[in-house]
mmCIF file of C-alpha atoms in Angstrom:
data_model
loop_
_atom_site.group_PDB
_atom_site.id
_atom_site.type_symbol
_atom_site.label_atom_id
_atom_site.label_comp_id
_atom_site.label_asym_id
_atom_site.label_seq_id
_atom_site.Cartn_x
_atom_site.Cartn_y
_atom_site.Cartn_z
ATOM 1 C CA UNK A 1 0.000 0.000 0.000
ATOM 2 C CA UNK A 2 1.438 3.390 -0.921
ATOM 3 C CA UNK A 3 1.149 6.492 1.307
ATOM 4 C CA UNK A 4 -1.680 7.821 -0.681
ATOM 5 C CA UNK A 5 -3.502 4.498 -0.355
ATOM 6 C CA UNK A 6 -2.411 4.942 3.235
ATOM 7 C CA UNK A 7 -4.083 8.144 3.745
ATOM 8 C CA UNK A 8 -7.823 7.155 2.337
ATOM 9 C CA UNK A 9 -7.519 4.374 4.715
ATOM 10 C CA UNK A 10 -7.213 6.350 7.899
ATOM 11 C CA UNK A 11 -9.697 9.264 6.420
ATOM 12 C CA UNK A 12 -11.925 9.351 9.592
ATOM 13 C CA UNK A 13 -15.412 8.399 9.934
ATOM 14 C CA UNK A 14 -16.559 12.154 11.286
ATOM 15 C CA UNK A 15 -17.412 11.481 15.042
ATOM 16 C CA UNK A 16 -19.734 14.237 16.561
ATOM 17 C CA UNK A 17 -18.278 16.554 19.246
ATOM 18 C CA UNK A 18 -14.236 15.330 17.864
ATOM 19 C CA UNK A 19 -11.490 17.530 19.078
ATOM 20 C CA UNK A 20 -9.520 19.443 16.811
ATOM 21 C CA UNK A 21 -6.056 19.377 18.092
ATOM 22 C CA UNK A 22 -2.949 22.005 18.101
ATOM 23 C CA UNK A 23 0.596 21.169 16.186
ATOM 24 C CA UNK A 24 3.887 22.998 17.486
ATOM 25 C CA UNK A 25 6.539 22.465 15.152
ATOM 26 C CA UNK A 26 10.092 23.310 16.338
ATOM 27 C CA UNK A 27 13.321 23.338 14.159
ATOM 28 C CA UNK A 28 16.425 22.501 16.476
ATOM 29 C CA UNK A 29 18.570 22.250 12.815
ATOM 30 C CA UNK A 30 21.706 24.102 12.618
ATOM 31 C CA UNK A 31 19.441 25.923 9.700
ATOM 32 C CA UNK A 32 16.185 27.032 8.703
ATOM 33 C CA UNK A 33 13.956 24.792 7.693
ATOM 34 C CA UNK A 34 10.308 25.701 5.648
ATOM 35 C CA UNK A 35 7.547 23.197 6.887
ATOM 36 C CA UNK A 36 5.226 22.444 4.370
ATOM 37 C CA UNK A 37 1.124 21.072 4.672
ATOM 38 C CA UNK A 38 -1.150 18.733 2.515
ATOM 39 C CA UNK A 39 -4.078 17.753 3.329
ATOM 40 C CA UNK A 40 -5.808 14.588 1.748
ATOM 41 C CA UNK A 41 -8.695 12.967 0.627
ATOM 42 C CA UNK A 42 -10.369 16.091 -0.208
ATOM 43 C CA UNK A 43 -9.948 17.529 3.014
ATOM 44 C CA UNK A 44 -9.445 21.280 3.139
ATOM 45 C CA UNK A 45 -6.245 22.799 2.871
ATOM 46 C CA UNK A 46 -5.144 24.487 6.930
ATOM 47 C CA UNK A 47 -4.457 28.167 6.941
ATOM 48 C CA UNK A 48 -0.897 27.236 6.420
ATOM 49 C CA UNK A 49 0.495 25.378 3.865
ATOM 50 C CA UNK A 50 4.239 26.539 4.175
ATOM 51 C CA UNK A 51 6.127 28.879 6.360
ATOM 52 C CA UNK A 52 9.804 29.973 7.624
ATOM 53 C CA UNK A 53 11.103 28.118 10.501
ATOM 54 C CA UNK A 54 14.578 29.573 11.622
ATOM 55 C CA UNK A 55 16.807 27.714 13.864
ATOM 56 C CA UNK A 56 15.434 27.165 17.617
ATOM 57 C CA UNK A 57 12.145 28.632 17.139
ATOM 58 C CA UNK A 58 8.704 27.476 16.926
ATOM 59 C CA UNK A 59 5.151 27.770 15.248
ATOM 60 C CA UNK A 60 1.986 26.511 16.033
ATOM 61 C CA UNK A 61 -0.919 25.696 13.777
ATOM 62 C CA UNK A 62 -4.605 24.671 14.723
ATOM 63 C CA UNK A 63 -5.878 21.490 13.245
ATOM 64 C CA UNK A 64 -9.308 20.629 12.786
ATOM 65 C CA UNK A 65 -11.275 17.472 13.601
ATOM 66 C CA UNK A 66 -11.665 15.188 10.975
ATOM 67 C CA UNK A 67 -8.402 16.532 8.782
ATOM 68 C CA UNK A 68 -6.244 14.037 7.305
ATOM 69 C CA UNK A 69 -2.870 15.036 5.632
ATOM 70 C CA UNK A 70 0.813 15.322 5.753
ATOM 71 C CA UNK A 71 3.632 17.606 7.034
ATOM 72 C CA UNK A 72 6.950 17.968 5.899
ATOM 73 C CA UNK A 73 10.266 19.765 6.082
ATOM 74 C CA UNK A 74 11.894 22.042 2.808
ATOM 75 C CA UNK A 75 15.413 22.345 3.327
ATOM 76 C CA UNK A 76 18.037 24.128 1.568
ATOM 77 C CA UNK A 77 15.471 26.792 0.631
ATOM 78 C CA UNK A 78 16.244 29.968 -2.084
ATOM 79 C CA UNK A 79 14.755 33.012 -1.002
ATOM 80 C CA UNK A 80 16.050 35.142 -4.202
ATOM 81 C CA UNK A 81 13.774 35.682 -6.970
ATOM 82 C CA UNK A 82 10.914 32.702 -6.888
ATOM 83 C CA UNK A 83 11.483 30.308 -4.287
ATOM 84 C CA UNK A 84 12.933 26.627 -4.585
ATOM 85 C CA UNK A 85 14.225 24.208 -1.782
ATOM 86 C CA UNK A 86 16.870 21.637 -2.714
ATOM 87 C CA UNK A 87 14.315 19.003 -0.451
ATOM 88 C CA UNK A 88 10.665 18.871 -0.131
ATOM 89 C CA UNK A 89 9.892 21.236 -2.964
ATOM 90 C CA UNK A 90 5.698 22.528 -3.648
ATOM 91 C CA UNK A 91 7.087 23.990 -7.003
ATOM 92 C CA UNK A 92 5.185 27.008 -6.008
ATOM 93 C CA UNK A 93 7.471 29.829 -6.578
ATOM 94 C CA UNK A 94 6.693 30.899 -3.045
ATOM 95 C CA UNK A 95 6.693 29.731 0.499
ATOM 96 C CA UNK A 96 3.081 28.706 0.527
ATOM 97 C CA UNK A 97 2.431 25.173 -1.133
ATOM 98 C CA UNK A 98 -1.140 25.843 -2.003
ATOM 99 C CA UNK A 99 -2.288 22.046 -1.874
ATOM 100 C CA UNK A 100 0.707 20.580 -4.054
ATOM 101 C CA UNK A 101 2.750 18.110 -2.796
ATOM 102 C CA UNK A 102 6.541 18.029 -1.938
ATOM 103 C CA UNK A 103 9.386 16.813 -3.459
ATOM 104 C CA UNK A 104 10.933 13.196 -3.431
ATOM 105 C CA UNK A 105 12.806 12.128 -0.962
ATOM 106 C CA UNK A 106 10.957 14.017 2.200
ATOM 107 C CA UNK A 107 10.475 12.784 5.701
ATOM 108 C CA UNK A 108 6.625 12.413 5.912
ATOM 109 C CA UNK A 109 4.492 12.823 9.196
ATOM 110 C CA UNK A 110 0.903 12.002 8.341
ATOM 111 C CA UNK A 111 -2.139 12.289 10.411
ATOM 112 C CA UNK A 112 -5.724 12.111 11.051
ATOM 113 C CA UNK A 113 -7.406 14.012 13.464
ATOM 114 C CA UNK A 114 -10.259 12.744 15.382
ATOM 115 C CA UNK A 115 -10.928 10.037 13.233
ATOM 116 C CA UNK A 116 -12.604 6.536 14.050
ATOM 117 C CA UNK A 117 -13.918 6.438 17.282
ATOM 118 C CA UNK A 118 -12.350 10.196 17.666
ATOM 119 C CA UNK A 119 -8.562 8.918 17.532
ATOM 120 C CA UNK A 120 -5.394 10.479 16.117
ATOM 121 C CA UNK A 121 -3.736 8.201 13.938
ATOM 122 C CA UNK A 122 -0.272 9.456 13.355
ATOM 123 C CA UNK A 123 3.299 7.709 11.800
ATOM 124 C CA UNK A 124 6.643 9.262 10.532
ATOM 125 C CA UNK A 125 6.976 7.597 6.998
ATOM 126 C CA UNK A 126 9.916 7.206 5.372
ATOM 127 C CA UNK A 127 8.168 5.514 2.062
ATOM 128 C CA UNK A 128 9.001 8.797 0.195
ATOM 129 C CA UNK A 129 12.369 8.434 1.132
ATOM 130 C CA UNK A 130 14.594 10.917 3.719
ATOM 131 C CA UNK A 131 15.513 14.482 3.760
ATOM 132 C CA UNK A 132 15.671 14.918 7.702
ATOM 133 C CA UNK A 133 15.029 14.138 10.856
ATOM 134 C CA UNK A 134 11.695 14.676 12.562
ATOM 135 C CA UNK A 135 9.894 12.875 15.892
ATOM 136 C CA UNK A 136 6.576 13.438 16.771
ATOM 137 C CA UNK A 137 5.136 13.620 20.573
ATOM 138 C CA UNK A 138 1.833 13.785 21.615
ATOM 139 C CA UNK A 139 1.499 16.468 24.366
ATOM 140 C CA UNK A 140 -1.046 15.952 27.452
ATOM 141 C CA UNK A 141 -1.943 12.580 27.696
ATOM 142 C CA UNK A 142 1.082 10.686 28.871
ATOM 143 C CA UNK A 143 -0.436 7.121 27.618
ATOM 144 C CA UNK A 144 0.393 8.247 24.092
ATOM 145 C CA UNK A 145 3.008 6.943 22.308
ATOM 146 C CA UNK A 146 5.738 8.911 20.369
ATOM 147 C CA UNK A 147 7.161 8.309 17.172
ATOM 148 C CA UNK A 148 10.103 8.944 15.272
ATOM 149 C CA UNK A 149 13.041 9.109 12.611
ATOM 150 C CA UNK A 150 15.763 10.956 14.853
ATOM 151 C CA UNK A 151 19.212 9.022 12.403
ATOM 152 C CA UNK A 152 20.732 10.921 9.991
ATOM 153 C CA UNK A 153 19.895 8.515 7.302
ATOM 154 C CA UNK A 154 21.548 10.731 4.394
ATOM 155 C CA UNK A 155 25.145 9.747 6.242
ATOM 156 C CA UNK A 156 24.562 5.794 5.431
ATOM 157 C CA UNK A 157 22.758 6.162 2.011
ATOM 158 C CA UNK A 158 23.500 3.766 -0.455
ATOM 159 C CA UNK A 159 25.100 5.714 -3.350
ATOM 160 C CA UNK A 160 22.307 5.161 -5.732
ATOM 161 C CA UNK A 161 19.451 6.012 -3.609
ATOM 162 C CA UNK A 162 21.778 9.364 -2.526
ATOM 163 C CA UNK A 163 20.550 12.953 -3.453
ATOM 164 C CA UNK A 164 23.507 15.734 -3.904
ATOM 165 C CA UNK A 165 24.000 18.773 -3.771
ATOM 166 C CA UNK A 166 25.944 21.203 -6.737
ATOM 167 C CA UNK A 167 29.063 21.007 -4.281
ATOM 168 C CA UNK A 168 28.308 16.739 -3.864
ATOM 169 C CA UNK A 169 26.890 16.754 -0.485
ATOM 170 C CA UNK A 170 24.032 14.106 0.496
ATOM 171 C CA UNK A 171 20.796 15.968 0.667
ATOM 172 C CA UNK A 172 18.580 13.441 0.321
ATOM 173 C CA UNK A 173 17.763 9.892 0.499
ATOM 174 C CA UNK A 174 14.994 8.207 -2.442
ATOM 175 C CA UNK A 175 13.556 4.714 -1.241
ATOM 176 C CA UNK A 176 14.337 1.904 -3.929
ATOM 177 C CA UNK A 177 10.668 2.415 -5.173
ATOM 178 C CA UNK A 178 11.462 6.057 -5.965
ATOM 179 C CA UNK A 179 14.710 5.159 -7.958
ATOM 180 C CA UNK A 180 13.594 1.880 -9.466
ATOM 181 C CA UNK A 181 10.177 1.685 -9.806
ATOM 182 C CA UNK A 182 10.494 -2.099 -9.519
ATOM 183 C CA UNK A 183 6.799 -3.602 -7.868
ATOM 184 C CA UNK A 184 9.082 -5.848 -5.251
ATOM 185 C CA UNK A 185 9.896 -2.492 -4.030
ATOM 186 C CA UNK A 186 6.752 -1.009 -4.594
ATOM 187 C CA UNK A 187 4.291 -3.225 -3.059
ATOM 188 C CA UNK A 188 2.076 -3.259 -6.349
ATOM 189 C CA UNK A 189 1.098 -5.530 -9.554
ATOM 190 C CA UNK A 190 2.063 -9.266 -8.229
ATOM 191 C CA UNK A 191 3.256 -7.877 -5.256
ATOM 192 C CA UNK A 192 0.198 -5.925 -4.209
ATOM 193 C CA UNK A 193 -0.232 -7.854 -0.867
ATOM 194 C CA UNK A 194 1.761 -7.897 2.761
ATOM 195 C CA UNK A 195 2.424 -11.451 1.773
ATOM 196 C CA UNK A 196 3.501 -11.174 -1.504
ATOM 197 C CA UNK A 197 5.648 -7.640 -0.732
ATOM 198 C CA UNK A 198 8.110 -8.408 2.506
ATOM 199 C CA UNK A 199 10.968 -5.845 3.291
ATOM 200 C CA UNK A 200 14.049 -5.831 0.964
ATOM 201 C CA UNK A 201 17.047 -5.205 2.027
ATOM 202 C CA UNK A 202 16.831 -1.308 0.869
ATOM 203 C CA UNK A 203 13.911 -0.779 3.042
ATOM 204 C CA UNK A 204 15.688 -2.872 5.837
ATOM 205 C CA UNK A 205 18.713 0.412 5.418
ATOM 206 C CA UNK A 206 15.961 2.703 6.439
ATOM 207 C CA UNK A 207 14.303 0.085 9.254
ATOM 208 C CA UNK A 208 17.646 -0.201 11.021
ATOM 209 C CA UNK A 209 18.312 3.604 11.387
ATOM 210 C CA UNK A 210 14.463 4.495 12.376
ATOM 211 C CA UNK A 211 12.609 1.617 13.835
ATOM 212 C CA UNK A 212 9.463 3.047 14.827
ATOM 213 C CA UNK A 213 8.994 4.710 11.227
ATOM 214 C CA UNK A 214 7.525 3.554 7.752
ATOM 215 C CA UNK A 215 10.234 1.874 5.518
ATOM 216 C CA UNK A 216 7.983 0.100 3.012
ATOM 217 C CA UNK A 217 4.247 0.229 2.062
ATOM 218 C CA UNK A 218 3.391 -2.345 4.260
ATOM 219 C CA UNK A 219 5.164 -1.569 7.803
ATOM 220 C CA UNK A 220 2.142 -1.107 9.635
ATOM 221 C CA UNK A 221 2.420 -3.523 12.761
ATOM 222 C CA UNK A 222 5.324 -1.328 14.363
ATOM 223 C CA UNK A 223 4.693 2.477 12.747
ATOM 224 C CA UNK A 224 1.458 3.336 12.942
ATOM 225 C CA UNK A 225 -0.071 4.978 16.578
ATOM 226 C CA UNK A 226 -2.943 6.378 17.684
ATOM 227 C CA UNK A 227 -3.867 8.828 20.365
ATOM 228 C CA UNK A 228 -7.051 10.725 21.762
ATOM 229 C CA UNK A 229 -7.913 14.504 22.506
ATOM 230 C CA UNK A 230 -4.205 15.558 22.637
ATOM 231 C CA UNK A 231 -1.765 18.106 21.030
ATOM 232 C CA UNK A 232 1.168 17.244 19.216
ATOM 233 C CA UNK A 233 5.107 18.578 19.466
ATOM 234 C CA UNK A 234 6.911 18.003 16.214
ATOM 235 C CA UNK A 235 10.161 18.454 15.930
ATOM 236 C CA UNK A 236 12.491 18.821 13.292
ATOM 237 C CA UNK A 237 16.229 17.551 13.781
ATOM 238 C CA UNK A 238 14.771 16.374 17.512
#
């Protein structure tokens, strides 16, 4: 299953009198960093769809019940003339992403607020590849699990899943779906199925590094959480 196919699955069943919930992203990078915001399965886009993050300082964005969506990270950003990241790039022209999608490779966090039952489902997915770090913490109900991708994955990519830079610095790291578009490492056509499409050794790269995040289409049993009626801390380079 890919992260799209993902998403429809945890679009919520609307549950009367849902919470919505509050996101405070935080960029501890040694640089700023523009966050990005999609919403999906014909959810409404949130009042923010991109915005400057500089190092140590945070943002918060209200998010309401029954949204479903991703965040994600823009590094390596151009501020002169129309704007373009080097990661995670809306092809917008400007910081805003207007409802288009980043860039491959990105470090995904995707939600759903107050979906079945009026649960957050949340995971860090790493499907779409790497770009950087990110963990997500649920704030005010201690029972709630965090997630995470806290490695620097982009120091052990495999040279042909590696993005550069001009000057030949790792950027960026594709998933072996991205780069070969084979279906073993796609999860589709004859391997459309979690028996049929196990982890491969690429995927297993990504596993290793970040255990409690998507490597593969099918990684649900140890990356997906849920949560009820709290806020959420993310955290970029935690």
């Amino acid at each position: 299953m890919d992260i799209k196919g993902r998403l429809l699955l945890l679009l919520p069943l609307f549950i009367s009198g849902a919470l919505s919930a509050n996101f405070t992203f935080t960029n501890k990078c040694p640089y700023t960093v523009w966050p990005a915001t999609l919403a999906g399965g014909g959810k409404s886009q949130l009042s923010l769809t991109g915005f400057e993050l500089t190092t140590s300082s945070s943002s918060s964005l209200s998010v309401p019940a029954g949204w479903s969506g991703r965040f994600w990270a823009r590094t390596f950003c151009s501020t002169a003339g129309n704007f373009r990241c080097n990661t995670g790039d809306c092809s917008s022209g400007q910081v805003t992403c207007n409802g288009a999608g980043g860039a491959i490779p990105s470090t995904l966090v995707e939600f759903t607020v107050g979906g079945n039952g009026g649960l957050d489902f949340y995971d860090v997915s790493l499907v779409d590849g790497f770009n950087i770090p990110v963990s997500v913490t649920p704030q005010g109900d201690s029972s709630c699990n965090s997630t995470s991708c806290v490695a620097n994955i982009n120091s052990i990519c495999p040279h042909e899943l590696s993005v550069v830079d001009p000057n030949g610095a790792i950027i960026g790291c594709k998933s072996a779906c991205n780069t070969f578009g084979d279906p073993k490492y796609c999860c589709t056509g004859d391997y459309g199925s979690p028996v049929t499409c196990p982890p491969t050794n690429y995927s297993m790269i990504f596993k290793n590094k970040c255990p409690l995040a998507y490597s593969y289409a099918y990684d649900d049993k140890t990356s997906l959480f849920t949560c009820m009626g709290a806020n959420y801390l993310i955290i970029f380079c935690p």
